[in-house]
PDB file of C-alpha atoms in Angstrom:
ATOM      1  CA  MET C 191       0.000   0.000   0.000  1.00  0.00           C
ATOM      2  CA  ALA C 192       1.439   3.355  -0.998  1.00  0.00           C
ATOM      3  CA  ILE C 193       1.854   6.094   1.602  1.00  0.00           C
ATOM      4  CA  SER C 194      -0.049   8.548  -0.591  1.00  0.00           C
ATOM      5  CA  SER C 195      -3.181   6.401  -0.395  1.00  0.00           C
ATOM      6  CA  ILE C 196      -2.931   6.317   3.409  1.00  0.00           C
ATOM      7  CA  LEU C 197      -2.531  10.080   3.580  1.00  0.00           C
ATOM      8  CA  ALA C 198      -5.494  10.512   1.244  1.00  0.00           C
ATOM      9  CA  MET C 199      -7.684   8.464   3.593  1.00  0.00           C
ATOM     10  CA  ALA C 200      -6.689  10.461   6.689  1.00  0.00           C
ATOM     11  CA  PRO C 201      -6.072  14.117   5.860  1.00  0.00           C
ATOM     12  CA  GLY C 202      -5.866  14.951   9.571  1.00  0.00           C
ATOM     13  CA  ILE C 203      -2.652  12.955   9.914  1.00  0.00           C
ATOM     14  CA  SER C 204      -0.596  15.078   7.559  1.00  0.00           C
ATOM     15  CA  PRO C 205       0.947  18.181   9.084  1.00  0.00           C
ATOM     16  CA  ASP C 206      -0.794  21.427   8.312  1.00  0.00           C
ATOM     17  CA  VAL C 207       1.887  23.681   6.894  1.00  0.00           C
ATOM     18  CA  THR C 208      -0.471  26.610   6.356  1.00  0.00           C
ATOM     19  CA  LYS C 209      -0.814  27.321  10.067  1.00  0.00           C
ATOM     20  CA  THR C 210       1.860  29.502  11.565  1.00  0.00           C
ATOM     21  CA  SER C 211       2.573  30.076  15.187  1.00  0.00           C
ATOM     22  CA  PRO C 212       2.199  33.630  16.425  1.00  0.00           C
ATOM     23  CA  THR C 213       5.321  35.699  16.488  1.00  0.00           C
ATOM     24  CA  THR C 214       6.769  36.955  19.709  1.00  0.00           C
ATOM     25  CA  PHE C 215       5.270  40.395  19.107  1.00  0.00           C
ATOM     26  CA  GLU C 216       1.804  38.938  18.487  1.00  0.00           C
ATOM     27  CA  SER C 217       2.060  36.814  21.626  1.00  0.00           C
ATOM     28  CA  GLN C 218       3.063  39.844  23.656  1.00  0.00           C
ATOM     29  CA  GLN C 219       0.149  41.823  22.271  1.00  0.00           C
ATOM     30  CA  LYS C 220      -2.308  39.046  23.129  1.00  0.00           C
ATOM     31  CA  PHE C 221      -0.923  38.699  26.650  1.00  0.00           C
ATOM     32  CA  GLY C 222      -0.890  42.463  27.131  1.00  0.00           C
ATOM     33  CA  SER C 223      -4.486  42.847  26.024  1.00  0.00           C
ATOM     34  CA  PHE C 224      -5.544  39.901  28.217  1.00  0.00           C
ATOM     35  CA  LEU C 225      -3.810  41.440  31.229  1.00  0.00           C
ATOM     36  CA  LYS C 226      -5.318  44.855  30.533  1.00  0.00           C
ATOM     37  CA  ASP C 227      -8.826  43.374  30.226  1.00  0.00           C
ATOM     38  CA  ALA C 228      -8.414  41.415  33.456  1.00  0.00           C
ATOM     39  CA  ILE C 229      -7.301  44.508  35.377  1.00  0.00           C
ATOM     40  CA  GLN C 230     -10.185  46.510  33.922  1.00  0.00           C
ATOM     41  CA  ASP C 231     -12.625  43.807  35.049  1.00  0.00           C
ATOM     42  CA  VAL C 232     -11.241  43.945  38.597  1.00  0.00           C
ATOM     43  CA  ASN C 233     -11.509  47.735  38.558  1.00  0.00           C
ATOM     44  CA  ALA C 234     -15.094  47.557  37.287  1.00  0.00           C
ATOM     45  CA  SER C 235     -16.077  45.222  40.108  1.00  0.00           C
ATOM     46  CA  GLN C 236     -14.469  47.585  42.640  1.00  0.00           C
ATOM     47  CA  VAL C 237     -16.320  50.565  41.169  1.00  0.00           C
ATOM     48  CA  GLN C 238     -19.630  48.670  41.174  1.00  0.00           C
ATOM     49  CA  SER C 239     -19.096  47.716  44.813  1.00  0.00           C
ATOM     50  CA  ASP C 240     -18.357  51.336  45.729  1.00  0.00           C
ATOM     51  CA  VAL C 241     -21.460  52.597  43.911  1.00  0.00           C
ATOM     52  CA  MET C 242     -23.707  50.070  45.630  1.00  0.00           C
ATOM     53  CA  THR C 243     -22.191  50.877  49.032  1.00  0.00           C
ATOM     54  CA  GLU C 244     -22.754  54.605  48.480  1.00  0.00           C
ATOM     55  CA  LYS C 245     -26.373  53.952  47.499  1.00  0.00           C
ATOM     56  CA  LEU C 246     -26.886  51.946  50.683  1.00  0.00           C
ATOM     57  CA  VAL C 247     -25.334  54.678  52.834  1.00  0.00           C
ATOM     58  CA  ARG C 248     -27.537  57.335  51.204  1.00  0.00           C
ATOM     59  CA  GLY C 249     -30.606  55.278  52.035  1.00  0.00           C
ATOM     60  CA  GLU C 250     -31.570  54.429  48.477  1.00  0.00           C
ATOM     61  CA  ASN C 251     -33.546  51.293  47.713  1.00  0.00           C
ATOM     62  CA  VAL C 252     -30.698  48.743  47.586  1.00  0.00           C
ATOM     63  CA  ASP C 253     -30.776  45.314  49.181  1.00  0.00           C
ATOM     64  CA  LEU C 254     -28.085  44.781  51.789  1.00  0.00           C
ATOM     65  CA  HIS C 255     -27.344  41.279  50.581  1.00  0.00           C
ATOM     66  CA  ASN C 256     -26.694  42.552  47.032  1.00  0.00           C
ATOM     67  CA  VAL C 257     -24.278  45.140  48.423  1.00  0.00           C
ATOM     68  CA  MET C 258     -22.457  42.490  50.438  1.00  0.00           C
ATOM     69  CA  ILE C 259     -22.288  40.103  47.475  1.00  0.00           C
ATOM     70  CA  SER C 260     -20.872  42.866  45.292  1.00  0.00           C
ATOM     71  CA  ALA C 261     -18.301  43.775  47.945  1.00  0.00           C
ATOM     72  CA  GLN C 262     -17.222  40.148  48.335  1.00  0.00           C
ATOM     73  CA  LYS C 263     -16.917  39.653  44.572  1.00  0.00           C
ATOM     74  CA  ALA C 264     -14.726  42.748  44.367  1.00  0.00           C
ATOM     75  CA  SER C 265     -12.644  41.581  47.314  1.00  0.00           C
ATOM     76  CA  ILE C 266     -12.122  38.111  45.857  1.00  0.00           C
ATOM     77  CA  ALA C 267     -11.174  39.547  42.460  1.00  0.00           C
ATOM     78  CA  LEU C 268      -8.666  41.923  44.053  1.00  0.00           C
ATOM     79  CA  ASN C 269      -7.158  39.182  46.222  1.00  0.00           C
ATOM     80  CA  ALA C 270      -6.802  36.878  43.212  1.00  0.00           C
ATOM     81  CA  THR C 271      -5.128  39.664  41.250  1.00  0.00           C
ATOM     82  CA  MET C 272      -2.703  40.317  44.093  1.00  0.00           C
ATOM     83  CA  GLU C 273      -1.824  36.611  44.322  1.00  0.00           C
ATOM     84  CA  ILE C 274      -1.180  36.458  40.584  1.00  0.00           C
ATOM     85  CA  ARG C 275       1.015  39.549  40.866  1.00  0.00           C
ATOM     86  CA  ASN C 276       2.957  37.944  43.721  1.00  0.00           C
ATOM     87  CA  LYS C 277       3.506  34.762  41.705  1.00  0.00           C
ATOM     88  CA  VAL C 278       4.710  36.753  38.698  1.00  0.00           C
ATOM     89  CA  ILE C 279       7.160  38.676  40.880  1.00  0.00           C
ATOM     90  CA  GLU C 280       8.419  35.437  42.446  1.00  0.00           C
ATOM     91  CA  ALA C 281       8.919  33.902  39.001  1.00  0.00           C
ATOM     92  CA  TYR C 282      10.768  37.001  37.789  1.00  0.00           C
ATOM     93  CA  GLN C 283      13.033  36.954  40.841  1.00  0.00           C
ATOM     94  CA  GLU C 284      13.740  33.260  40.293  1.00  0.00           C
ATOM     95  CA  VAL C 285      14.712  33.919  36.679  1.00  0.00           C
ATOM     96  CA  MET C 286      16.977  36.771  37.775  1.00  0.00           C
ATOM     97  CA  ARG C 287      18.744  34.443  40.247  1.00  0.00           C
ATOM     98  CA  MET C 288      19.582  31.928  37.523  1.00  0.00           C
ATOM     99  CA  PRO C 289      23.252  31.844  36.568  1.00  0.00           C
ATOM    100  CA  VAL C 290      24.036  32.810  33.006  1.00  0.00           C
TER     101      VAL C 290
END
């Protein structure tokens, strides 16, 4: 059996040479935009929590449990962001300690 007939039966086996991996610049842009979006989401949750807290303090019609849920979501998002930042700093410091 010829190899060409096998490859014709299973086109998924042959390597796809048309796909290219993203360049370093493209990867950096994707990571940068992902990081920016994540930080903006954390900021938006903090702002929403502040707005709901202010409404509660002013006596507007806001449920206390919704205010507390919003505050906890913002707190969890901020804590997760801080932990990610700490891990990135630790990884950077570890790379800097590596001998050249």
